Each structure stands twice: as structure tokens, then as C-alpha cells.
Amino acid sequence: MKHKVILVLVDGLSAKVAHGMGYLAALVEAGMARYDVVQCALPSLSRPLYECLLTGVAPVQSGVVHNGVSRLSNQTSLFHLATAQGRSTAAAAYHWFSELYNRSPWQLAHRHTHDSTLPISHGIFYWDDSYPDSHLLADGESLRLTYDPDFLLIHPMGVDDAGHRFGLDSPQYRNQARRMDGLLANLLPGWLAEGYQVVITADHGMNSDGSHGGTLDEERSVPLWLVGSAFNLSAAVQPIAQTAICGLLADLLGLVHDKPALPWLLTRRDDVGHP
Ligand SMILES: [Zn+2]
């Protein structure tokens, strides 16, 4: 079965703070979602882990091993798989996603992208780390309502930005996570009512020094919420590799792929699109 999928990638959201997000916790308590903790790949940096989440390839294999690797991905991404198999794509995301999967180097003319020949066919890209989460989520919802994509990436940066400025153990960082929870509470019921499968996770966490990149638990432990009818909410907890989330998304979309995946998290094995 082919589902429509929304991936919310909350940049820099450590599991140390994520578990306290009340609306998402309420969905889990009500039996409407499941929550797992994932150990992110290394180094725990943004661009390497964008590539990891969207291609299923760890940084040391992809070559995107630090944030300064500014080039197109040389892997097959979920955006490539989807568009090649007739599914439509959109992203409201940091401009590094445009650089990885659409065009590099970044140019201001790419901010609003509408080109069905590109892997991310509809995009609204930003470059200022303090771009408001409220506006970013509105950008994503605008893309959804206007273009009805099969796969939509929504990628807010405000939690990461607060973490860099104030650190993990700060009211500012925790409150930015709470604000994200509220923003999701505003949109998620509508997405679920329209049958979307929703995956919410983070690339990496944050440490008390206002940075990330290493192996500390608060840097590596990130949340994974799965919300929607396609998920096996009662499956026993097993380790989840961050490199398998791309395959999970591909299975939800009904794509043929050769990525590592997480079939035990799906309710129907015929969702799995392995060749
Ligand atoms: Zn960061």
C-alpha cells in the first residue's frame, strides 16, 4: 500500500528534552503514536546526518563527514527514489537540503523551487538559523496544501539554534522544544485526519557546551515518534539504526528500494517494497 508521508526533522532535538514534549507524549499515552530513542550516526553533525536520514548511508560511507562538505549527494536519496517512481516530493527545509539533492552551490534563486525534474520538486529553503519555526512549519503546510506532495519534509532549525546559543541545560532550549510541540499540535491532527503517516525525529542532539558532533549521550540520543495507521505501535522495542529510517520512509511510500529498513515497525508486510 502506498501512503503519503510527512517527515518532520526537528534539528538538534536531544531525547533528553524531547521526551517532555506534552502533545506528542499525549499521543503516545493515548495509543496513537509510538516513541523510541535512536542513537544517531557519527559525527553528530547536521549535514552528515541529513544525508544519513535521507539516503540511509552513514557519514563515513557517504563522505559527507562535516558540515563544510558542500556538494550534491552522490547517493540515491529518498527524493530520487520517490520522483523516479512517480511520487511527488516537497520540502520546507534548510538550504543544505537543496544543495545535497537539487542544485549546488546554493543560490538565492533556489529559495522557492518548483521544478518537477528536480528530486525535491517543490521547495521553500531558508539559510538563517534563526528563521522562525512558526514560519517554517507554515511554509511546509503551504506546500502541502498547494501541491499535495506524496512525501513532504519539514525541517525547522529553532531548537538547534537555541541549543547553540544557550546550551542543553537552559530554559531557552527546553522552551523552544515546547514551542515546537505546540506548533505540531496545531497541524498534526489535520494531517492524521487526511491519512498521512507522520515520522518525527532529529538529526542529532545537543550538549551543555552549546554544541554537538561527538559521542555524548545527549548529543547522540534523538527521539523518533511514529504517528499513523501504518505503524505497529505495540511492537517490542528493538534498537533502531538511524541508517534504517530512510528505508522505513521508502516502505511507507511503497517504493522499491535496497535501503536497510525497519519492517517490524509496520503493521502490514505488504507495505514493504523490497525488490
Ligand atoms: Zn547544530
PDB file of C-alpha atoms and ligand atoms in Angstrom:
ATOM      1  CA  MET A   1       0.000   0.000   0.000  1.00  0.00           C
ATOM      2  CA  LYS A   2       1.252   3.438  -0.867  1.00  0.00           C
ATOM      3  CA  HIS A   3       0.967   6.022   1.840  1.00  0.00           C
ATOM      4  CA  LYS A   4       1.543   9.735   1.907  1.00  0.00           C
ATOM      5  CA  VAL A   5       4.286  10.626   4.341  1.00  0.00           C
ATOM      6  CA  ILE A   6       5.416  13.688   6.274  1.00  0.00           C
ATOM      7  CA  LEU A   7       8.895  13.672   7.851  1.00  0.00           C
ATOM      8  CA  VAL A   8       9.362  16.346  10.498  1.00  0.00           C
ATOM      9  CA  LEU A   9      13.090  16.687  11.161  1.00  0.00           C
ATOM     10  CA  VAL A  10      13.498  18.847  14.251  1.00  0.00           C
ATOM     11  CA  ASP A  11      17.109  19.954  14.037  1.00  0.00           C
ATOM     12  CA  GLY A  12      19.155  19.449  17.207  1.00  0.00           C
ATOM     13  CA  LEU A  13      16.382  17.978  19.370  1.00  0.00           C
ATOM     14  CA  SER A  14      18.003  15.793  22.042  1.00  0.00           C
ATOM     15  CA  ALA A  15      15.994  12.928  23.527  1.00  0.00           C
ATOM     16  CA  LYS A  16      16.915  14.446  26.898  1.00  0.00           C
ATOM     17  CA  VAL A  17      14.364  17.176  26.202  1.00  0.00           C
ATOM     18  CA  ALA A  18      12.124  15.559  23.590  1.00  0.00           C
ATOM     19  CA  HIS A  19      10.518  13.113  25.987  1.00  0.00           C
ATOM     20  CA  GLY A  20       8.950  16.057  27.805  1.00  0.00           C
ATOM     21  CA  MET A  21       7.013  17.398  24.815  1.00  0.00           C
ATOM     22  CA  GLY A  22       3.477  17.130  26.087  1.00  0.00           C
ATOM     23  CA  TYR A  23       1.328  16.876  22.981  1.00  0.00           C
ATOM     24  CA  LEU A  24       3.496  14.173  21.455  1.00  0.00           C
ATOM     25  CA  ALA A  25       3.580  12.352  24.801  1.00  0.00           C
ATOM     26  CA  ALA A  26      -0.215  12.556  24.894  1.00  0.00           C
ATOM     27  CA  LEU A  27      -0.435  10.804  21.520  1.00  0.00           C
ATOM     28  CA  VAL A  28       1.776   8.017  22.877  1.00  0.00           C
ATOM     29  CA  GLU A  29      -0.277   7.759  26.090  1.00  0.00           C
ATOM     30  CA  ALA A  30      -3.471   7.558  24.040  1.00  0.00           C
ATOM     31  CA  GLY A  31      -2.112   4.701  21.933  1.00  0.00           C
ATOM     32  CA  MET A  32      -1.978   6.889  18.816  1.00  0.00           C
ATOM     33  CA  ALA A  33       1.804   7.012  18.414  1.00  0.00           C
ATOM     34  CA  ARG A  34       4.938   5.229  19.457  1.00  0.00           C
ATOM     35  CA  TYR A  35       8.095   6.770  20.859  1.00  0.00           C
ATOM     36  CA  ASP A  36      11.554   5.286  20.527  1.00  0.00           C
ATOM     37  CA  VAL A  37      15.035   6.651  21.138  1.00  0.00           C
ATOM     38  CA  VAL A  38      17.539   6.366  18.295  1.00  0.00           C
ATOM     39  CA  GLN A  39      21.317   6.668  18.549  1.00  0.00           C
ATOM     40  CA  CYS A  40      22.347   8.970  15.719  1.00  0.00           C
ATOM     41  CA  ALA A  41      25.232   8.112  13.426  1.00  0.00           C
ATOM     42  CA  LEU A  42      28.568   9.870  13.865  1.00  0.00           C
ATOM     43  CA  PRO A  43      29.739  12.534  13.704  1.00  0.00           C
ATOM     44  CA  SER A  44      26.629  14.015  15.330  1.00  0.00           C
ATOM     45  CA  LEU A  45      26.501  16.936  12.900  1.00  0.00           C
ATOM     46  CA  SER A  46      23.737  18.299  10.706  1.00  0.00           C
ATOM     47  CA  ARG A  47      24.765  17.907   7.088  1.00  0.00           C
ATOM     48  CA  PRO A  48      26.233  14.406   7.569  1.00  0.00           C
ATOM     49  CA  LEU A  49      23.025  13.285   9.277  1.00  0.00           C
ATOM     50  CA  TYR A  50      20.661  14.938   6.778  1.00  0.00           C
ATOM     51  CA  GLU A  51      22.417  12.710   4.271  1.00  0.00           C
ATOM     52  CA  CYS A  52      22.130   9.729   6.621  1.00  0.00           C
ATOM     53  CA  LEU A  53      18.387  10.205   7.171  1.00  0.00           C
ATOM     54  CA  LEU A  54      17.536  10.833   3.517  1.00  0.00           C
ATOM     55  CA  THR A  55      19.824   8.200   1.959  1.00  0.00           C
ATOM     56  CA  GLY A  56      20.313   5.573   4.682  1.00  0.00           C
ATOM     57  CA  VAL A  57      24.075   5.922   4.322  1.00  0.00           C
ATOM     58  CA  ALA A  58      26.282   6.692   7.322  1.00  0.00           C
ATOM     59  CA  PRO A  59      28.613   9.709   7.056  1.00  0.00           C
ATOM     60  CA  VAL A  60      31.837   7.720   6.828  1.00  0.00           C
ATOM     61  CA  GLN A  61      30.376   5.892   3.826  1.00  0.00           C
ATOM     62  CA  SER A  62      28.706   8.889   2.138  1.00  0.00           C
ATOM     63  CA  GLY A  63      31.743  11.124   2.530  1.00  0.00           C
ATOM     64  CA  VAL A  64      29.595  13.901   3.986  1.00  0.00           C
ATOM     65  CA  VAL A  65      31.588  13.864   7.222  1.00  0.00           C
ATOM     66  CA  HIS A  66      31.386  17.521   8.265  1.00  0.00           C
ATOM     67  CA  ASN A  67      29.149  20.485   7.671  1.00  0.00           C
ATOM     68  CA  GLY A  68      31.565  22.047   5.194  1.00  0.00           C
ATOM     69  CA  VAL A  69      31.137  19.275   2.622  1.00  0.00           C
ATOM     70  CA  SER A  70      29.125  21.442   0.227  1.00  0.00           C
ATOM     71  CA  ARG A  71      28.241  19.413  -2.825  1.00  0.00           C
ATOM     72  CA  LEU A  72      25.484  17.306  -4.296  1.00  0.00           C
ATOM     73  CA  SER A  73      24.990  13.929  -2.648  1.00  0.00           C
ATOM     74  CA  ASN A  74      26.427  11.037  -4.634  1.00  0.00           C
ATOM     75  CA  GLN A  75      23.924   8.608  -3.053  1.00  0.00           C
ATOM     76  CA  THR A  76      20.366   7.669  -4.053  1.00  0.00           C
ATOM     77  CA  SER A  77      18.109   9.680  -1.778  1.00  0.00           C
ATOM     78  CA  LEU A  78      14.501   9.170  -0.849  1.00  0.00           C
ATOM     79  CA  PHE A  79      13.702  12.182  -3.042  1.00  0.00           C
ATOM     80  CA  HIS A  80      15.383  10.464  -6.016  1.00  0.00           C
ATOM     81  CA  LEU A  81      13.582   7.169  -5.371  1.00  0.00           C
ATOM     82  CA  ALA A  82      10.220   8.854  -4.995  1.00  0.00           C
ATOM     83  CA  THR A  83      10.374  11.017  -8.104  1.00  0.00           C
ATOM     84  CA  ALA A  84      11.767   8.148 -10.208  1.00  0.00           C
ATOM     85  CA  GLN A  85       8.762   6.037  -9.175  1.00  0.00           C
ATOM     86  CA  GLY A  86       6.149   8.663  -9.848  1.00  0.00           C
ATOM     87  CA  ARG A  87       5.641  10.028  -6.343  1.00  0.00           C
ATOM     88  CA  SER A  88       5.743  13.772  -5.771  1.00  0.00           C
ATOM     89  CA  THR A  89       8.081  15.488  -3.318  1.00  0.00           C
ATOM     90  CA  ALA A  90       8.331  18.741  -1.392  1.00  0.00           C
ATOM     91  CA  ALA A  91      10.457  20.216   1.355  1.00  0.00           C
ATOM     92  CA  ALA A  92      10.417  23.232   3.630  1.00  0.00           C
ATOM     93  CA  ALA A  93      13.978  22.947   4.824  1.00  0.00           C
ATOM     94  CA  TYR A  94      17.404  24.468   5.364  1.00  0.00           C
ATOM     95  CA  HIS A  95      19.204  25.294   2.126  1.00  0.00           C
ATOM     96  CA  TRP A  96      21.681  22.439   2.656  1.00  0.00           C
ATOM     97  CA  PHE A  97      18.908  20.082   1.523  1.00  0.00           C
ATOM     98  CA  SER A  98      18.710  21.951  -1.765  1.00  0.00           C
ATOM     99  CA  GLU A  99      22.500  21.653  -2.059  1.00  0.00           C
ATOM    100  CA  LEU A 100      22.502  17.922  -1.284  1.00  0.00           C
ATOM    101  CA  TYR A 101      19.667  16.833  -3.585  1.00  0.00           C
ATOM    102  CA  ASN A 102      18.759  19.574  -6.061  1.00  0.00           C
ATOM    103  CA  ARG A 103      21.485  22.041  -7.022  1.00  0.00           C
ATOM    104  CA  SER A 104      24.892  23.043  -5.671  1.00  0.00           C
ATOM    105  CA  PRO A 105      26.119  25.640  -4.929  1.00  0.00           C
ATOM    106  CA  TRP A 106      23.144  27.289  -3.305  1.00  0.00           C
ATOM    107  CA  GLN A 107      21.798  30.425  -4.957  1.00  0.00           C
ATOM    108  CA  LEU A 108      19.134  32.776  -3.730  1.00  0.00           C
ATOM    109  CA  ALA A 109      17.088  31.970  -6.827  1.00  0.00           C
ATOM    110  CA  HIS A 110      16.605  28.475  -5.379  1.00  0.00           C
ATOM    111  CA  ARG A 111      14.715  29.736  -2.338  1.00  0.00           C
ATOM    112  CA  HIS A 112      11.384  28.966  -3.968  1.00  0.00           C
ATOM    113  CA  THR A 113      11.780  25.900  -6.182  1.00  0.00           C
ATOM    114  CA  HIS A 114       9.088  24.437  -8.399  1.00  0.00           C
ATOM    115  CA  ASP A 115      10.580  22.057 -10.961  1.00  0.00           C
ATOM    116  CA  SER A 116       9.284  18.526 -11.417  1.00  0.00           C
ATOM    117  CA  THR A 117      12.618  17.430 -12.921  1.00  0.00           C
ATOM    118  CA  LEU A 118      14.385  18.025  -9.587  1.00  0.00           C
ATOM    119  CA  PRO A 119      14.408  15.400  -6.796  1.00  0.00           C
ATOM    120  CA  ILE A 120      12.841  17.954  -4.424  1.00  0.00           C
ATOM    121  CA  SER A 121      10.233  19.212  -6.866  1.00  0.00           C
ATOM    122  CA  HIS A 122       8.672  21.815  -4.605  1.00  0.00           C
ATOM    123  CA  GLY A 123      10.880  23.570  -2.099  1.00  0.00           C
ATOM    124  CA  ILE A 124      10.947  26.526   0.211  1.00  0.00           C
ATOM    125  CA  PHE A 125      14.514  26.787   1.521  1.00  0.00           C
ATOM    126  CA  TYR A 126      15.962  29.103   4.188  1.00  0.00           C
ATOM    127  CA  TRP A 127      19.501  29.895   5.280  1.00  0.00           C
ATOM    128  CA  ASP A 128      19.216  31.908   8.504  1.00  0.00           C
ATOM    129  CA  ASP A 129      19.494  29.603  11.543  1.00  0.00           C
ATOM    130  CA  SER A 130      17.090  31.870  13.423  1.00  0.00           C
ATOM    131  CA  TYR A 131      14.336  31.503  10.788  1.00  0.00           C
ATOM    132  CA  PRO A 132      11.229  31.148  12.963  1.00  0.00           C
ATOM    133  CA  ASP A 133       9.889  27.637  13.439  1.00  0.00           C
ATOM    134  CA  SER A 134       6.365  29.011  13.169  1.00  0.00           C
ATOM    135  CA  HIS A 135       7.094  30.319   9.668  1.00  0.00           C
ATOM    136  CA  LEU A 136       8.934  27.169   8.620  1.00  0.00           C
ATOM    137  CA  LEU A 137       6.013  24.970   9.610  1.00  0.00           C
ATOM    138  CA  ALA A 138       3.709  27.345   7.780  1.00  0.00           C
ATOM    139  CA  ASP A 139       5.952  27.023   4.709  1.00  0.00           C
ATOM    140  CA  GLY A 140       5.597  23.253   4.906  1.00  0.00           C
ATOM    141  CA  GLU A 141       1.854  23.376   5.369  1.00  0.00           C
ATOM    142  CA  SER A 142       1.571  25.803   2.468  1.00  0.00           C
ATOM    143  CA  LEU A 143       3.476  23.355   0.225  1.00  0.00           C
ATOM    144  CA  ARG A 144       1.226  20.521   1.385  1.00  0.00           C
ATOM    145  CA  LEU A 145      -1.990  22.403   0.768  1.00  0.00           C
ATOM    146  CA  THR A 146      -0.865  23.788  -2.588  1.00  0.00           C
ATOM    147  CA  TYR A 147       0.996  20.855  -4.176  1.00  0.00           C
ATOM    148  CA  ASP A 148      -0.318  17.784  -2.316  1.00  0.00           C
ATOM    149  CA  PRO A 149       3.087  16.027  -2.226  1.00  0.00           C
ATOM    150  CA  ASP A 150       3.347  12.305  -1.522  1.00  0.00           C
ATOM    151  CA  PHE A 151       6.467  12.953   0.539  1.00  0.00           C
ATOM    152  CA  LEU A 152       6.926  16.190   2.459  1.00  0.00           C
ATOM    153  CA  LEU A 153       9.989  17.085   4.547  1.00  0.00           C
ATOM    154  CA  ILE A 154       9.514  19.753   7.203  1.00  0.00           C
ATOM    155  CA  HIS A 155      12.789  20.839   8.795  1.00  0.00           C
ATOM    156  CA  PRO A 156      12.771  23.548  11.490  1.00  0.00           C
ATOM    157  CA  MET A 157      16.040  24.872  12.975  1.00  0.00           C
ATOM    158  CA  GLY A 158      14.875  26.798  16.058  1.00  0.00           C
ATOM    159  CA  VAL A 159      15.643  24.098  18.632  1.00  0.00           C
ATOM    160  CA  ASP A 160      19.190  23.664  17.358  1.00  0.00           C
ATOM    161  CA  ASP A 161      19.666  27.432  17.258  1.00  0.00           C
ATOM    162  CA  ALA A 162      18.509  27.815  20.879  1.00  0.00           C
ATOM    163  CA  GLY A 163      20.802  24.965  21.898  1.00  0.00           C
ATOM    164  CA  HIS A 164      23.839  26.603  20.319  1.00  0.00           C
ATOM    165  CA  ARG A 165      23.107  29.903  21.978  1.00  0.00           C
ATOM    166  CA  PHE A 166      22.084  28.694  25.427  1.00  0.00           C
ATOM    167  CA  GLY A 167      23.070  25.012  25.778  1.00  0.00           C
ATOM    168  CA  LEU A 168      21.209  21.818  26.578  1.00  0.00           C
ATOM    169  CA  ASP A 169      20.538  22.723  30.213  1.00  0.00           C
ATOM    170  CA  SER A 170      18.777  26.007  29.511  1.00  0.00           C
ATOM    171  CA  PRO A 171      15.199  27.213  29.741  1.00  0.00           C
ATOM    172  CA  GLN A 172      15.580  28.659  26.242  1.00  0.00           C
ATOM    173  CA  TYR A 173      16.387  25.268  24.711  1.00  0.00           C
ATOM    174  CA  ARG A 174      13.655  23.462  26.627  1.00  0.00           C
ATOM    175  CA  ASN A 175      11.112  26.162  25.814  1.00  0.00           C
ATOM    176  CA  GLN A 176      11.940  26.031  22.113  1.00  0.00           C
ATOM    177  CA  ALA A 177      11.183  22.299  22.212  1.00  0.00           C
ATOM    178  CA  ARG A 178       7.895  23.082  23.963  1.00  0.00           C
ATOM    179  CA  ARG A 179       7.077  25.643  21.281  1.00  0.00           C
ATOM    180  CA  MET A 180       7.731  23.010  18.620  1.00  0.00           C
ATOM    181  CA  ASP A 181       5.380  20.661  20.460  1.00  0.00           C
ATOM    182  CA  GLY A 182       2.679  23.322  20.326  1.00  0.00           C
ATOM    183  CA  LEU A 183       3.257  24.027  16.645  1.00  0.00           C
ATOM    184  CA  LEU A 184       2.917  20.322  15.886  1.00  0.00           C
ATOM    185  CA  ALA A 185      -0.247  20.144  17.992  1.00  0.00           C
ATOM    186  CA  ASN A 186      -1.682  22.770  15.687  1.00  0.00           C
ATOM    187  CA  LEU A 187      -1.007  20.812  12.492  1.00  0.00           C
ATOM    188  CA  LEU A 188      -0.799  17.111  13.274  1.00  0.00           C
ATOM    189  CA  PRO A 189      -4.497  16.420  13.875  1.00  0.00           C
ATOM    190  CA  GLY A 190      -5.246  17.700  10.379  1.00  0.00           C
ATOM    191  CA  TRP A 191      -2.506  15.568   8.851  1.00  0.00           C
ATOM    192  CA  LEU A 192      -3.799  12.460  10.606  1.00  0.00           C
ATOM    193  CA  ALA A 193      -7.374  13.200   9.565  1.00  0.00           C
ATOM    194  CA  GLU A 194      -6.192  13.220   5.955  1.00  0.00           C
ATOM    195  CA  GLY A 195      -4.456   9.858   6.336  1.00  0.00           C
ATOM    196  CA  TYR A 196      -0.809  10.903   6.421  1.00  0.00           C
ATOM    197  CA  GLN A 197       1.828   8.768   8.080  1.00  0.00           C
ATOM    198  CA  VAL A 198       3.964  11.096  10.185  1.00  0.00           C
ATOM    199  CA  VAL A 199       7.560  10.471  11.268  1.00  0.00           C
ATOM    200  CA  ILE A 200       9.113  12.969  13.680  1.00  0.00           C
ATOM    201  CA  THR A 201      12.784  12.751  14.574  1.00  0.00           C
ATOM    202  CA  ALA A 202      16.020  14.739  14.877  1.00  0.00           C
ATOM    203  CA  ASP A 203      19.383  14.613  13.174  1.00  0.00           C
ATOM    204  CA  HIS A 204      21.386  14.890  16.415  1.00  0.00           C
ATOM    205  CA  GLY A 205      21.067  16.190  19.957  1.00  0.00           C
ATOM    206  CA  MET A 206      22.833  18.925  21.901  1.00  0.00           C
ATOM    207  CA  ASN A 207      25.327  19.204  24.770  1.00  0.00           C
ATOM    208  CA  SER A 208      25.757  21.571  27.695  1.00  0.00           C
ATOM    209  CA  ASP A 209      28.541  23.416  25.876  1.00  0.00           C
ATOM    210  CA  GLY A 210      26.066  24.568  23.213  1.00  0.00           C
ATOM    211  CA  SER A 211      27.429  22.246  20.564  1.00  0.00           C
ATOM    212  CA  HIS A 212      27.259  18.709  19.182  1.00  0.00           C
ATOM    213  CA  GLY A 213      29.332  16.477  16.969  1.00  0.00           C
ATOM    214  CA  GLY A 214      30.622  13.886  19.405  1.00  0.00           C
ATOM    215  CA  THR A 215      29.572  10.785  21.264  1.00  0.00           C
ATOM    216  CA  LEU A 216      27.906  12.112  24.437  1.00  0.00           C
ATOM    217  CA  ASP A 217      24.516  10.546  25.110  1.00  0.00           C
ATOM    218  CA  GLU A 218      22.794  13.937  24.940  1.00  0.00           C
ATOM    219  CA  GLU A 219      24.366  14.513  21.517  1.00  0.00           C
ATOM    220  CA  ARG A 220      23.554  11.046  20.126  1.00  0.00           C
ATOM    221  CA  SER A 221      20.170  10.139  21.634  1.00  0.00           C
ATOM    222  CA  VAL A 222      17.395  11.529  19.460  1.00  0.00           C
ATOM    223  CA  PRO A 223      13.633  10.966  19.504  1.00  0.00           C
ATOM    224  CA  LEU A 224      11.575   9.036  16.974  1.00  0.00           C
ATOM    225  CA  TRP A 225       7.800   9.377  17.043  1.00  0.00           C
ATOM    226  CA  LEU A 226       5.717   7.382  14.581  1.00  0.00           C
ATOM    227  CA  VAL A 227       2.134   8.521  14.145  1.00  0.00           C
ATOM    228  CA  GLY A 228      -0.387   6.960  11.787  1.00  0.00           C
ATOM    229  CA  SER A 229      -2.286   3.839  10.843  1.00  0.00           C
ATOM    230  CA  ALA A 230       0.660   2.141   9.124  1.00  0.00           C
ATOM    231  CA  PHE A 231       2.746   1.730  12.260  1.00  0.00           C
ATOM    232  CA  ASN A 232       2.914  -1.229  14.600  1.00  0.00           C
ATOM    233  CA  LEU A 233       2.550   0.702  17.844  1.00  0.00           C
ATOM    234  CA  SER A 234       2.787  -2.378  20.054  1.00  0.00           C
ATOM    235  CA  ALA A 235       5.894  -3.987  18.543  1.00  0.00           C
ATOM    236  CA  ALA A 236       8.519  -4.696  21.181  1.00  0.00           C
ATOM    237  CA  VAL A 237      11.289  -2.136  21.421  1.00  0.00           C
ATOM    238  CA  GLN A 238      14.354  -3.040  19.398  1.00  0.00           C
ATOM    239  CA  PRO A 239      17.420  -0.964  18.547  1.00  0.00           C
ATOM    240  CA  ILE A 240      16.695   1.359  15.614  1.00  0.00           C
ATOM    241  CA  ALA A 241      19.599   2.364  13.410  1.00  0.00           C
ATOM    242  CA  GLN A 242      19.346   5.903  12.083  1.00  0.00           C
ATOM    243  CA  THR A 243      20.517   4.494   8.746  1.00  0.00           C
ATOM    244  CA  ALA A 244      17.279   2.457   8.555  1.00  0.00           C
ATOM    245  CA  ILE A 245      14.880   5.416   8.806  1.00  0.00           C
ATOM    246  CA  CYS A 246      15.245   6.176   5.078  1.00  0.00           C
ATOM    247  CA  GLY A 247      14.149   2.611   4.295  1.00  0.00           C
ATOM    248  CA  LEU A 248      11.215   2.926   6.687  1.00  0.00           C
ATOM    249  CA  LEU A 249      10.083   6.049   4.840  1.00  0.00           C
ATOM    250  CA  ALA A 250      10.564   4.313   1.473  1.00  0.00           C
ATOM    251  CA  ASP A 251       8.445   1.371   2.630  1.00  0.00           C
ATOM    252  CA  LEU A 252       5.697   3.743   3.781  1.00  0.00           C
ATOM    253  CA  LEU A 253       5.707   5.381   0.361  1.00  0.00           C
ATOM    254  CA  GLY A 254       5.546   1.956  -1.309  1.00  0.00           C
ATOM    255  CA  LEU A 255       8.850   2.477  -3.124  1.00  0.00           C
ATOM    256  CA  VAL A 256      11.076  -0.263  -4.472  1.00  0.00           C
ATOM    257  CA  HIS A 257      14.456   0.200  -2.798  1.00  0.00           C
ATOM    258  CA  ASP A 258      17.537  -1.545  -1.455  1.00  0.00           C
ATOM    259  CA  LYS A 259      17.953   0.501   1.742  1.00  0.00           C
ATOM    260  CA  PRO A 260      18.168  -1.015   5.213  1.00  0.00           C
ATOM    261  CA  ALA A 261      14.667  -0.724   6.727  1.00  0.00           C
ATOM    262  CA  LEU A 262      12.515  -1.436   9.783  1.00  0.00           C
ATOM    263  CA  PRO A 263       9.714  -3.776   8.663  1.00  0.00           C
ATOM    264  CA  TRP A 264       8.841  -4.708  12.259  1.00  0.00           C
ATOM    265  CA  LEU A 265       7.616  -1.141  12.799  1.00  0.00           C
ATOM    266  CA  LEU A 266       4.950  -1.501  10.092  1.00  0.00           C
ATOM    267  CA  THR A 267       1.578  -3.152  10.530  1.00  0.00           C
ATOM    268  CA  ARG A 268       1.354  -4.651   7.059  1.00  0.00           C
ATOM    269  CA  ARG A 269       4.206  -6.540   5.474  1.00  0.00           C
ATOM    270  CA  ASP A 270       2.812  -5.705   2.051  1.00  0.00           C
ATOM    271  CA  ASP A 271       3.837  -2.126   2.774  1.00  0.00           C
ATOM    272  CA  VAL A 272       7.396  -3.309   2.271  1.00  0.00           C
ATOM    273  CA  GLY A 273       8.647  -2.544  -1.174  1.00  0.00           C
ATOM    274  CA  HIS A 274      11.871  -4.507  -1.359  1.00  0.00           C
ATOM    275  CA  PRO A 275      12.639  -5.891  -4.832  1.00  0.00           C
TER     276      PRO A 275
HETATM  277 ZN    ZN B   1      23.612  22.468  15.399  1.00  0.00          ZN
END
